[in-house]
Short mmCIF file of C-alpha atoms in Angstrom, two decimals:
data_model
loop_
_atom_site.label_atom_id
_atom_site.label_comp_id
_atom_site.label_asym_id
_atom_site.label_seq_id
_atom_site.Cartn_x
_atom_site.Cartn_y
_atom_site.Cartn_z
CA MET A 506 10.61 1.92 18.25
CA ARG A 507 12.23 4.27 20.66
CA GLY A 508 10.16 4.44 23.78
CA VAL A 509 7.51 1.91 22.78
CA ASP A 510 8.78 -0.81 25.08
CA ASN A 511 8.55 1.59 28.00
CA VAL A 512 4.77 1.85 27.77
CA SER A 513 2.64 -1.21 28.44
CA ALA A 514 -1.13 -1.51 28.16
CA ALA A 515 -1.43 -0.25 31.73
CA GLY A 516 1.30 2.35 31.43
CA PRO A 517 4.08 1.27 33.85
CA GLU A 518 7.74 0.83 32.99
CA ARG A 519 8.90 -2.60 31.91
CA ARG A 520 12.29 -4.08 31.13
CA LYS A 521 13.43 -4.92 27.61
CA ARG A 522 13.89 -8.59 26.99
CA ALA A 523 15.08 -10.78 24.16
CA PRO A 524 12.10 -12.04 22.14
CA ALA A 525 11.13 -15.61 22.93
CA MET A 526 9.39 -15.77 19.54
CA SER A 527 9.71 -13.82 16.34
CA PHE A 528 7.07 -12.78 13.84
CA ASN A 529 6.80 -9.84 11.48
CA LEU A 530 3.41 -8.97 9.97
CA ALA A 531 5.12 -8.49 6.59
CA PHE A 532 5.61 -12.26 6.51
CA MET A 533 2.08 -12.37 5.05
CA LEU A 534 3.34 -10.66 1.92
CA ARG A 535 6.43 -12.85 1.70
CA GLU A 536 4.27 -16.01 1.78
CA SER A 537 1.70 -14.75 -0.76
CA ALA A 538 4.56 -13.77 -3.08
CA LYS A 539 5.94 -17.31 -2.84
CA THR A 540 2.63 -19.03 -3.54
CA HIS A 541 1.17 -16.53 -6.05
CA PRO A 542 4.14 -14.62 -7.52
CA ASP A 543 2.49 -13.61 -10.79
CA LYS A 544 -0.93 -12.79 -9.40
CA ALA A 545 -1.95 -9.13 -9.29
CA ALA A 546 -1.67 -7.79 -5.76
CA ILE A 547 -2.67 -4.27 -6.79
CA ILE A 548 -4.65 -2.85 -9.67
CA TYR A 549 -4.72 0.91 -10.15
CA ASP A 550 -5.53 3.36 -12.94
CA GLY A 551 -1.99 3.19 -14.27
CA GLY A 552 -1.55 -0.58 -14.31
CA SER A 553 -0.95 -3.41 -11.85
CA ILE A 554 1.69 -4.83 -9.51
CA SER A 555 2.13 -8.56 -8.92
CA TYR A 556 2.76 -10.12 -5.54
CA ALA A 557 6.37 -10.88 -6.51
CA GLU A 558 6.90 -7.27 -7.60
CA LEU A 559 5.29 -5.92 -4.42
CA ASP A 560 7.51 -8.14 -2.29
CA LEU A 561 10.65 -6.97 -4.11
CA LEU A 562 9.69 -3.28 -4.04
CA SER A 563 8.96 -3.38 -0.31
CA ASP A 564 12.29 -5.19 0.24
CA ARG A 565 14.02 -2.32 -1.54
CA PHE A 566 12.09 0.20 0.52
CA ALA A 567 13.16 -1.52 3.74
CA VAL A 568 16.81 -1.52 2.66
CA GLY A 569 16.50 2.13 1.69
CA LEU A 570 15.23 3.02 5.15
CA ARG A 571 18.11 1.17 6.79
CA GLU A 572 20.63 2.90 4.54
CA ARG A 573 19.20 6.24 5.65
CA GLY A 574 19.79 5.33 9.28
CA LEU A 575 16.27 4.28 10.27
CA ALA A 576 16.41 1.54 12.89
CA PRO A 577 14.00 -1.09 14.24
CA ARG A 578 11.32 0.41 16.50
CA ASP A 579 11.62 3.85 14.91
CA ALA A 580 8.22 5.35 14.11
CA ILE A 581 7.63 6.51 10.53
CA GLY A 582 4.67 8.66 9.52
CA LEU A 583 2.92 7.39 6.36
CA GLN A 584 0.67 10.06 4.90
CA LEU A 585 -0.47 8.90 1.46
CA PRO A 586 -3.79 8.40 -0.34
CA ASN A 587 -4.83 5.04 -1.80
CA ILE A 588 -1.96 4.68 -4.25
CA PRO A 589 0.43 1.73 -4.78
CA GLN A 590 3.20 3.57 -2.91
CA PHE A 591 1.19 3.34 0.31
CA VAL A 592 1.23 -0.46 0.15
CA ILE A 593 4.92 -0.58 -0.83
CA ALA A 594 5.91 1.78 1.99
CA TYR A 595 3.67 0.03 4.53
CA PHE A 596 5.32 -3.35 4.06
CA GLY A 597 8.75 -1.77 3.62
CA ILE A 598 8.47 -0.05 6.99
CA LEU A 599 7.33 -3.28 8.64
CA LYS A 600 10.12 -5.29 7.01
CA ALA A 601 12.66 -2.84 8.39
CA GLY A 602 11.27 -3.53 11.87
CA CYS A 603 9.98 0.04 12.15
CA VAL A 604 6.53 1.18 13.29
CA VAL A 605 3.99 2.45 10.76
CA VAL A 606 2.02 5.55 11.74
CA PRO A 607 -0.69 5.98 9.06
CA MET A 608 -1.86 9.59 8.86
CA ASN A 609 -4.86 11.30 7.29
CA VAL A 610 -3.93 13.16 4.10
CA LEU A 611 -6.40 15.92 5.03
CA LEU A 612 -4.51 16.93 8.17
CA LYS A 613 -3.04 20.40 8.35
CA ALA A 614 0.51 21.04 9.52
CA PRO A 615 -0.29 21.53 13.24
CA GLU A 616 -2.33 18.31 13.33
CA THR A 617 0.39 16.34 11.54
CA ALA A 618 3.02 17.84 13.80
CA TYR A 619 1.12 16.75 16.90
CA GLN A 620 1.00 13.12 15.77
CA LEU A 621 4.64 13.09 14.63
CA GLY A 622 5.75 14.57 17.94
CA ASN A 623 3.55 12.37 20.08
CA CYS A 624 4.89 9.13 18.57
CA HIS A 625 8.49 10.42 18.42
CA ALA A 626 8.61 9.83 14.66
CA ARG A 627 11.99 9.72 12.93
CA ALA A 628 10.65 10.20 9.40
CA LEU A 629 7.60 11.25 7.39
CA ILE A 630 6.59 9.84 4.01
CA THR A 631 4.06 12.15 2.41
CA TRP A 632 2.46 12.95 -0.94
CA ALA A 633 3.38 15.76 -3.32
CA GLY A 634 -0.15 17.17 -3.13
CA ILE A 635 0.27 17.94 0.59
CA ALA A 636 4.05 18.12 0.82
CA GLU A 637 4.18 21.75 1.96
CA GLU A 638 1.99 20.99 4.98
CA GLY A 639 4.05 17.88 5.71
CA ALA A 640 7.29 19.85 5.54
CA LYS A 641 5.96 22.45 7.98
CA ALA A 642 4.88 19.71 10.38
CA ALA A 643 8.19 17.86 10.17
CA ALA A 644 10.18 21.03 10.77
CA ALA A 645 8.01 21.98 13.75
CA VAL A 646 8.91 18.81 15.65
CA GLY A 647 12.42 18.23 14.36
CA VAL A 648 11.73 15.35 11.96
CA GLU A 649 14.64 15.57 9.54
CA GLU A 650 13.80 12.65 7.24
CA LEU A 651 11.08 13.84 4.84
CA TYR A 652 10.26 11.76 1.75
CA VAL A 653 7.74 12.78 -0.88
CA VAL A 654 5.85 10.55 -3.32
CA ASN A 655 5.29 12.24 -6.67
CA THR A 656 2.37 11.04 -8.79
CA PRO A 657 1.21 11.84 -12.33
CA GLY A 658 -1.04 14.90 -12.51
CA THR A 659 0.34 16.42 -9.32
CA PRO A 660 3.06 19.10 -9.48
CA PRO A 661 6.36 17.66 -8.17
CA ALA A 662 7.23 18.63 -4.63
CA THR A 663 9.94 21.20 -3.99
CA VAL A 664 10.60 19.99 -0.44
CA GLY A 665 12.07 16.80 0.97
CA LEU A 666 13.64 13.90 -0.89
CA ALA A 667 11.89 11.84 -3.53
CA ALA A 668 10.54 8.69 -1.90
CA GLU A 669 11.61 6.82 -5.04
CA SER A 670 15.20 7.27 -3.90
CA LEU A 671 14.55 4.70 -1.16
CA LEU A 672 14.06 2.09 -3.89
CA ASP A 673 17.43 2.75 -5.51
CA ASN A 674 19.23 -0.31 -4.17
CA ASP A 675 19.65 -4.01 -4.76
CA PRO A 676 18.22 -6.16 -1.95
CA SER A 677 19.31 -9.47 -3.52
CA GLY A 678 21.06 -11.64 -1.00
CA ILE A 679 19.65 -9.55 1.87
CA ALA A 680 15.98 -10.55 1.93
CA PRO A 681 15.18 -7.98 4.64
CA LEU A 682 12.57 -9.03 7.15
CA GLU A 683 13.52 -7.80 10.61
CA GLN A 684 12.64 -10.29 13.31
CA VAL A 685 10.48 -8.79 16.05
CA ASP A 686 8.45 -10.07 18.97
CA PRO A 687 4.80 -10.79 18.01
CA GLY A 688 3.74 -8.48 20.83
CA ASP A 689 5.79 -5.55 19.54
CA THR A 690 3.94 -2.57 18.15
CA ALA A 691 3.59 -2.72 14.36
CA VAL A 692 1.23 0.21 13.78
CA ILE A 693 0.10 3.25 15.73
CA VAL A 694 -3.27 4.52 14.50
CA TYR A 695 -4.47 7.83 15.84
CA THR A 696 -8.09 8.23 16.87
CA SER A 697 -10.16 10.99 15.34
CA GLY A 698 -9.73 13.28 18.33
CA THR A 699 -13.43 14.13 18.64
CA THR A 700 -13.14 14.07 22.44
CA GLY A 701 -9.83 15.95 22.72
CA THR A 702 -6.39 15.48 21.24
CA PRO A 703 -5.96 12.33 19.12
CA LYS A 704 -4.60 9.26 20.89
CA GLY A 705 -2.31 6.73 19.23
CA ALA A 706 -3.64 3.17 19.55
CA GLU A 707 -0.74 0.68 19.56
CA LEU A 708 -1.55 -2.40 17.48
CA THR A 709 0.88 -5.30 17.50
CA HIS A 710 2.11 -7.63 14.77
CA PHE A 711 0.13 -10.50 16.31
CA GLN A 712 -3.09 -8.52 16.75
CA LEU A 713 -3.04 -7.35 13.15
CA LEU A 714 -2.31 -10.87 11.93
CA MET A 715 -5.27 -12.20 13.90
CA ASN A 716 -7.47 -9.41 12.57
CA ALA A 717 -6.52 -10.44 9.05
CA GLU A 718 -6.70 -14.20 9.57
CA ILE A 719 -10.01 -14.47 11.43
CA PRO A 720 -12.12 -11.77 9.72
CA GLY A 721 -10.72 -12.80 6.34
CA ARG A 722 -12.08 -16.29 6.83
CA LEU A 723 -15.38 -14.88 8.12
CA PHE A 724 -15.61 -12.54 5.11
CA GLY A 725 -14.99 -15.60 2.96
CA VAL A 726 -12.11 -13.92 1.11
CA ARG A 727 -10.59 -16.12 -1.59
CA GLU A 728 -7.47 -15.83 -3.71
CA ASP A 729 -9.63 -15.22 -6.79
CA ASP A 730 -11.39 -12.24 -5.18
CA VAL A 731 -10.94 -8.69 -6.37
CA VAL A 732 -11.65 -6.18 -3.59
CA VAL A 733 -12.28 -2.54 -4.39
CA VAL A 734 -10.27 -0.52 -1.87
CA VAL A 735 -11.87 2.91 -1.57
CA LEU A 736 -11.79 3.12 2.21
CA PRO A 737 -8.71 5.20 3.09
CA LEU A 738 -5.76 2.96 3.88
CA PHE A 739 -4.66 5.34 6.62
CA HIS A 740 -7.87 4.40 8.50
CA VAL A 741 -7.97 1.17 10.50
CA PHE A 742 -10.95 -0.18 8.51
CA GLY A 743 -9.11 0.09 5.19
CA LEU A 744 -5.72 -0.88 6.63
CA SER A 745 -6.75 -3.92 8.67
CA SER A 746 -9.93 -5.19 7.02
CA GLN A 747 -8.84 -4.64 3.44
CA LEU A 748 -5.08 -4.30 2.90
CA ASN A 749 -4.01 -6.87 5.50
CA VAL A 750 -6.85 -9.27 4.70
CA CYS A 751 -6.21 -9.14 0.95
CA VAL A 752 -2.48 -9.77 1.33
CA ARG A 753 -3.02 -12.59 3.84
CA PHE A 754 -5.31 -14.43 1.41
CA ALA A 755 -3.56 -13.34 -1.80
CA ALA A 756 -6.61 -11.49 -3.10
CA THR A 757 -6.32 -8.55 -5.48
CA MET A 758 -6.77 -4.96 -4.32
CA SER A 759 -8.26 -2.49 -6.79
CA LEU A 760 -7.23 0.92 -5.44
CA VAL A 761 -9.49 3.97 -5.70
CA VAL A 762 -7.93 7.23 -4.52
CA ARG A 763 -11.12 8.77 -3.16
CA PHE A 764 -14.79 7.80 -3.04
CA ASP A 765 -16.83 8.92 -6.00
CA PRO A 766 -19.80 6.69 -6.89
CA ALA A 767 -19.26 7.02 -10.64
CA LYS A 768 -15.58 6.07 -10.27
CA VAL A 769 -16.36 3.13 -8.00
CA ILE A 770 -18.93 1.80 -10.47
CA GLU A 771 -16.39 2.18 -13.29
CA VAL A 772 -13.78 0.21 -11.32
CA ILE A 773 -16.24 -2.53 -10.34
CA ARG A 774 -17.04 -3.09 -14.02
CA ARG A 775 -13.45 -2.74 -15.24
CA ASP A 776 -11.83 -5.08 -12.73
CA ARG A 777 -14.76 -7.47 -12.19
CA VAL A 778 -14.73 -6.64 -8.48
CA THR A 779 -16.24 -9.35 -6.26
CA ILE A 780 -16.20 -7.68 -2.80
CA PHE A 781 -17.20 -4.16 -1.86
CA GLU A 782 -16.42 -2.90 1.64
CA GLY A 783 -17.67 0.49 2.71
CA VAL A 784 -19.41 2.67 5.24
CA PRO A 785 -23.18 3.34 5.08
CA THR A 786 -22.84 6.65 3.23
CA MET A 787 -21.05 4.85 0.40
CA TYR A 788 -23.88 2.34 0.02
CA PHE A 789 -26.36 5.21 0.04
CA ALA A 790 -24.43 7.07 -2.67
CA LEU A 791 -24.19 3.98 -4.88
CA LEU A 792 -27.84 3.13 -4.35
CA ASN A 793 -28.94 6.60 -5.44
CA HIS A 794 -26.42 7.15 -8.24
CA PRO A 795 -28.34 8.07 -11.42
CA GLY A 796 -28.38 5.35 -14.02
CA ILE A 797 -26.75 2.58 -11.98
CA THR A 798 -27.90 -0.84 -13.20
CA ASP A 799 -27.63 -4.45 -12.13
CA ASP A 800 -25.00 -4.94 -14.84
CA ASP A 801 -22.76 -2.34 -13.20
CA VAL A 802 -22.43 -4.45 -10.04
CA ALA A 803 -23.07 -7.90 -11.51
CA SER A 804 -19.59 -9.15 -10.53
CA LEU A 805 -20.13 -8.42 -6.83
CA ARG A 806 -20.86 -11.43 -4.66
CA ILE A 807 -20.84 -9.74 -1.26
CA GLY A 808 -20.97 -6.36 0.42
CA ILE A 809 -19.44 -5.62 3.83
CA SER A 810 -20.51 -2.63 5.89
CA GLY A 811 -18.78 -1.13 8.91
CA GLY A 812 -17.53 2.11 10.39
CA ALA A 813 -21.04 3.05 11.54
CA ALA A 814 -24.37 1.28 11.88
CA ILE A 815 -26.05 1.11 8.48
CA PRO A 816 -29.62 2.47 8.45
CA ALA A 817 -32.14 -0.30 7.89
CA GLU A 818 -33.68 1.54 4.95
CA ILE A 819 -30.37 1.66 3.07
CA LEU A 820 -29.55 -2.00 3.78
CA ASP A 821 -33.01 -3.20 2.69
CA ASP A 822 -33.12 -1.09 -0.47
CA PHE A 823 -29.59 -2.06 -1.58
CA GLU A 824 -30.16 -5.78 -1.11
CA LYS A 825 -33.55 -5.62 -2.81
CA LYS A 826 -32.36 -3.55 -5.78
CA PHE A 827 -29.17 -5.44 -6.56
CA GLY A 828 -29.64 -8.82 -4.89
CA ILE A 829 -26.30 -8.44 -3.12
CA LEU A 830 -26.08 -9.52 0.50
CA ILE A 831 -24.63 -6.93 2.89
CA LEU A 832 -22.95 -8.37 5.96
CA GLU A 833 -22.52 -5.90 8.79
CA GLY A 834 -19.74 -5.86 11.36
CA TYR A 835 -18.50 -3.70 14.20
CA GLY A 836 -15.12 -2.57 15.40
CA LEU A 837 -13.02 0.43 16.28
CA THR A 838 -9.47 1.67 16.04
CA GLU A 839 -8.60 0.26 19.45
CA THR A 840 -9.65 -3.26 18.39
CA ALA A 841 -7.60 -3.37 15.18
CA SER A 842 -10.87 -3.07 13.25
CA THR A 843 -13.14 -6.13 13.52
CA THR A 844 -14.82 -7.10 16.81
CA THR A 845 -18.13 -8.65 15.76
CA PHE A 846 -19.43 -9.81 12.40
CA ASN A 847 -22.42 -11.39 10.64
CA THR A 848 -20.81 -14.29 8.85
CA SER A 849 -23.32 -15.42 6.24
CA ILE A 850 -26.92 -15.33 5.10
CA GLU A 851 -27.48 -18.52 7.10
CA ASP A 852 -25.96 -17.12 10.30
CA ARG A 853 -26.82 -13.47 10.38
CA LYS A 854 -29.48 -11.32 11.96
CA VAL A 855 -30.52 -8.32 9.92
CA TYR A 856 -29.77 -4.94 11.58
CA SER A 857 -27.39 -6.52 14.09
CA VAL A 858 -23.60 -6.28 13.82
CA GLY A 859 -23.21 -10.00 14.43
CA LYS A 860 -21.45 -12.00 17.09
CA PRO A 861 -17.93 -11.68 18.53
CA ILE A 862 -15.23 -13.09 16.28
CA TRP A 863 -12.98 -15.92 17.50
CA GLY A 864 -10.74 -14.86 20.37
CA VAL A 865 -12.92 -11.89 21.34
CA GLU A 866 -15.42 -11.44 24.16
CA VAL A 867 -18.15 -8.80 24.28
CA GLU A 868 -20.27 -7.79 27.27
CA VAL A 869 -22.76 -4.99 27.89
CA TRP A 870 -22.32 -3.15 31.19
CA ASP A 871 -24.52 -0.75 33.11
CA SER A 872 -23.23 2.39 34.85
CA GLU A 873 -22.32 0.29 37.90
CA GLU A 874 -20.08 -1.96 35.78
CA MET A 875 -22.46 -4.88 36.08
CA VAL A 876 -23.14 -7.18 33.11
CA LEU A 877 -26.62 -6.65 31.70
CA ASP A 878 -28.90 -9.51 30.71
CA PRO A 879 -29.82 -10.01 27.05
CA GLY A 880 -32.71 -8.00 25.67
CA ASP A 881 -33.37 -4.68 23.94
CA ALA A 882 -34.52 -3.14 27.23
CA ASN A 883 -31.03 -3.63 28.67
CA VAL A 884 -28.94 -1.03 26.83
CA GLY A 885 -25.48 -0.33 28.22
CA GLU A 886 -21.88 0.30 27.23
CA ILE A 887 -20.27 -2.30 24.97
CA MET A 888 -17.12 -3.73 26.55
CA VAL A 889 -14.51 -5.78 24.69
CA ARG A 890 -11.51 -7.93 25.52
CA GLY A 891 -9.52 -10.34 23.40
CA VAL A 892 -6.68 -10.83 20.97
CA ASN A 893 -7.66 -7.77 18.95
CA VAL A 894 -7.51 -5.16 21.72
CA MET A 895 -4.69 -2.61 21.55
CA ARG A 896 -1.69 -2.57 23.89
CA GLY A 897 -2.70 0.91 24.93
CA TYR A 898 -2.45 4.54 23.83
CA TYR A 899 1.15 5.38 23.02
CA ASN A 900 2.81 7.82 25.39
CA ASP A 901 -0.46 8.31 27.32
CA PRO A 902 -0.65 6.07 30.40
CA GLU A 903 -3.52 8.08 31.91
CA ALA A 904 -5.75 7.67 28.86
CA THR A 905 -4.78 4.00 28.68
CA ALA A 906 -5.73 3.41 32.30
CA ALA A 907 -9.06 5.19 31.77
CA ALA A 908 -9.82 3.04 28.71
CA PHE A 909 -9.68 -0.25 30.62
CA THR A 910 -11.55 -1.70 33.58
CA ARG A 911 -10.39 -5.10 34.83
CA GLY A 912 -8.89 -5.82 31.43
CA TRP A 913 -12.04 -4.84 29.50
CA LEU A 914 -11.91 -2.02 26.94
CA HIS A 915 -14.53 0.71 27.16
CA THR A 916 -15.78 1.24 23.61
CA GLY A 917 -17.93 4.29 24.31
CA ASP A 918 -20.71 2.66 22.27
CA LEU A 919 -24.15 1.78 23.58
CA GLY A 920 -25.92 -1.42 22.64
CA TYR A 921 -27.49 -4.67 23.74
CA VAL A 922 -27.23 -8.38 22.98
CA ASP A 923 -30.16 -10.66 22.27
CA LYS A 924 -30.66 -14.15 23.62
CA GLU A 925 -28.79 -15.66 20.66
CA GLY A 926 -25.72 -13.52 21.29
CA PHE A 927 -26.16 -11.04 18.43
CA LEU A 928 -24.98 -7.52 19.21
CA PHE A 929 -27.07 -4.49 18.31
CA ILE A 930 -25.57 -0.98 18.29
CA VAL A 931 -27.87 1.70 19.64
CA ASP A 932 -25.63 4.76 19.60
CA ARG A 933 -22.44 6.39 20.76
CA LYS A 934 -22.41 7.01 24.52
CA LYS A 935 -21.38 10.61 23.96
CA ASP A 936 -24.24 11.09 21.43
CA LEU A 937 -26.97 10.03 23.87
CA ILE A 938 -29.54 12.80 24.36
CA ILE A 939 -31.19 13.11 27.77
CA ARG A 940 -34.35 15.13 27.22
CA GLY A 941 -36.26 15.89 30.39
CA GLY A 942 -34.89 12.75 32.03
CA TYR A 943 -35.71 10.49 29.06
CA ASN A 944 -32.94 8.79 27.06
CA VAL A 945 -33.16 9.48 23.34
CA TYR A 946 -30.87 7.60 20.95
CA PRO A 947 -30.16 9.72 17.85
CA ARG A 948 -29.72 6.68 15.63
CA GLU A 949 -33.35 5.62 16.26
CA ILE A 950 -34.59 9.00 15.03
CA GLU A 951 -32.17 8.96 12.07
CA GLU A 952 -33.55 5.56 11.04
CA VAL A 953 -37.01 7.11 10.79
CA LEU A 954 -35.75 10.15 8.89
CA TYR A 955 -34.05 7.94 6.30
CA THR A 956 -37.42 6.40 5.42
CA HIS A 957 -38.71 9.79 4.24
CA PRO A 958 -38.62 9.79 0.43
CA GLN A 959 -37.28 13.36 0.14
CA ILE A 960 -34.46 13.09 2.70
CA ALA A 961 -30.96 12.26 1.44
CA GLU A 962 -28.96 12.43 4.69
CA ALA A 963 -29.87 12.98 8.32
CA ALA A 964 -28.02 13.55 11.57
CA VAL A 965 -29.60 14.06 14.97
CA VAL A 966 -27.89 15.79 17.90
CA GLY A 967 -28.78 17.21 21.28
CA ILE A 968 -28.69 20.96 21.86
CA PRO A 969 -28.85 22.79 25.22
CA ASP A 970 -32.31 23.59 26.54
CA PRO A 971 -32.91 25.61 29.75
CA ARG A 972 -36.04 23.66 30.71
CA LEU A 973 -35.36 20.09 29.58
CA GLY A 974 -31.57 20.03 29.72
CA GLU A 975 -31.34 18.95 26.08
CA GLU A 976 -33.59 19.27 23.08
CA ILE A 977 -33.51 17.25 19.84
CA LYS A 978 -32.33 18.78 16.60
CA ALA A 979 -32.12 17.17 13.17
CA PHE A 980 -29.83 18.30 10.37
CA ILE A 981 -31.17 17.36 6.94
CA THR A 982 -29.99 17.30 3.35
CA THR A 983 -32.75 16.70 0.83
CA ARG A 984 -32.89 15.03 -2.54
CA PRO A 985 -32.78 17.20 -5.71
CA GLY A 986 -36.09 18.94 -6.36
CA SER A 987 -37.38 18.41 -2.82
CA THR A 988 -39.96 20.83 -1.41
CA VAL A 989 -40.36 19.29 2.04
CA SER A 990 -40.72 21.78 4.88
CA GLU A 991 -39.46 21.80 8.46
CA GLN A 992 -42.92 21.20 9.87
CA GLU A 993 -43.60 18.33 7.46
CA ILE A 994 -40.46 16.55 8.69
CA ILE A 995 -41.38 17.12 12.34
CA ASP A 996 -44.88 15.77 11.73
CA TYR A 997 -43.48 12.77 9.83
CA VAL A 998 -41.27 11.72 12.74
CA LYS A 999 -43.90 12.61 15.35
CA GLU A 1000 -46.27 10.05 13.84
CA ARG A 1001 -43.67 7.28 14.20
CA VAL A 1002 -41.99 7.71 17.60
CA ALA A 1003 -42.94 8.49 21.19
CA ALA A 1004 -43.78 12.13 21.93
CA TYR A 1005 -40.51 12.81 23.77
CA LYS A 1006 -38.37 11.58 20.86
CA TYR A 1007 -39.28 13.62 17.80
CA PRO A 1008 -37.05 16.58 16.84
CA ARG A 1009 -38.32 20.04 17.71
CA HIS A 1010 -35.73 21.75 15.53
CA ILE A 1011 -34.84 21.09 11.89
CA GLU A 1012 -31.95 22.66 10.00
CA PHE A 1013 -31.50 22.12 6.28
CA ARG A 1014 -27.96 21.85 4.95
CA ALA A 1015 -26.74 21.86 1.37
CA GLN A 1016 -24.28 19.14 2.42
CA MET A 1017 -22.95 17.43 5.52
CA ALA A 1018 -19.35 17.40 6.69
CA HIS A 1019 -17.89 13.90 6.37
CA GLY A 1020 -14.81 12.24 7.83
CA PRO A 1021 -12.25 10.31 5.77
CA THR A 1022 -14.36 7.14 5.73
CA GLY A 1023 -17.57 9.00 4.89
CA LYS A 1024 -19.13 9.19 8.35
CA ILE A 1025 -21.06 12.37 9.13
CA LEU A 1026 -19.04 14.52 11.54
CA LYS A 1027 -21.58 15.31 14.23
CA GLN A 1028 -19.08 17.31 16.27
CA GLU A 1029 -19.21 19.94 13.52
CA LEU A 1030 -23.00 20.14 13.77
CA ARG A 1031 -23.30 20.74 17.49
#
């Protein structure tokens, strides 16, 4: 990619060198296609694609990119929902030696333009349903190569070239798989931008391989597994922990375009899904979906939760109702997804996010950058280093330097470890409420709110207060038919937490704003 080799994890210039080794992440697909050619790699509403077919289609896509003048190290924006073309394009871009830049399909033109410009993208592959916004963004930053994926039920795009044209070639005898250095950037994933402009985390071929190999074994993924993929593939959780893991272990992906509990239940039954991976709000929605029965999810053998700490009430109720074990993990964009994980019912601690995976170290630091001793009284910032940590933020040496201290990545999350090494997430550092000098962790209050029988969703934030500095406010959505009042909720929490912790303000909402993975967007509530 143009410019990538000029930005290291610490930001300074470095000289280009011939690779001492070569490895392309797309090799995972090539190997699974050799060993399981006829096995379904993808199931979707319109049919299925085998591993051999996926390998061939992505070969054609890679050749098509080369024929259009795209070169190794060029960045290519990939802005598609969970459709087969995302997977084809993803591996095609990698095979061509280019850099994948997955992009949220909900972005508007200025947001898309910022990311395309920041990573110096040469092309954008977008979807017909958002093609007009994509075209505006591409034009704004001078991206001339615009390809549009048309899908049934969506009016064909009137801008750009049909992405299908990139498949109109014969790759036989070419077998494209560009050789790159394992430490070269494979993917740039942009952060959500809740603390300013989004930053592009550079994830290498080797890091993404390791975050498929190690978590996949910890998840216990097998070649006979069917994994429902409803997490957006443009998000690191879906990309790394689902797409890459499934392809590495030749499992089958059942693609769902967007989360809808009824649709997910339908797909689980139809495809005999064995693994469900989701964020807490998805488990909550499935748990409370009217009419759901044990038969609907009988094929599931495991549930995996990440993206945010799952409330204890949801975890307990789901496991009790369906008898399906939920294993919780922790990670972030900058760590290529997985950092810690509970590996099994024999080696897990309920409500923790597990222990560091192989090749990863986790420490908890205080404000003086000293390592804290184990124990729930010793809450500090979670620090990470290891094979999964990004090279840095692309084209942003200042942000990269600020993200690291002595080689350790600042996660911005608060937590503690117990004496057995299990990590517990307390809250986001930026979400901490300091009320009259006392630290209040919103997640603790949210856990209590979720135990109220009439509350559907809850989010707690700090609001300015002239006397105490910050006061506690809870946003609530209630279950259908609820008659609970503001004072009843305040009294309910007041009975269960210390006097300085209960919310003094309650605001009822018809619905909460959610991000692409389903997390509640607290920045829109403040």
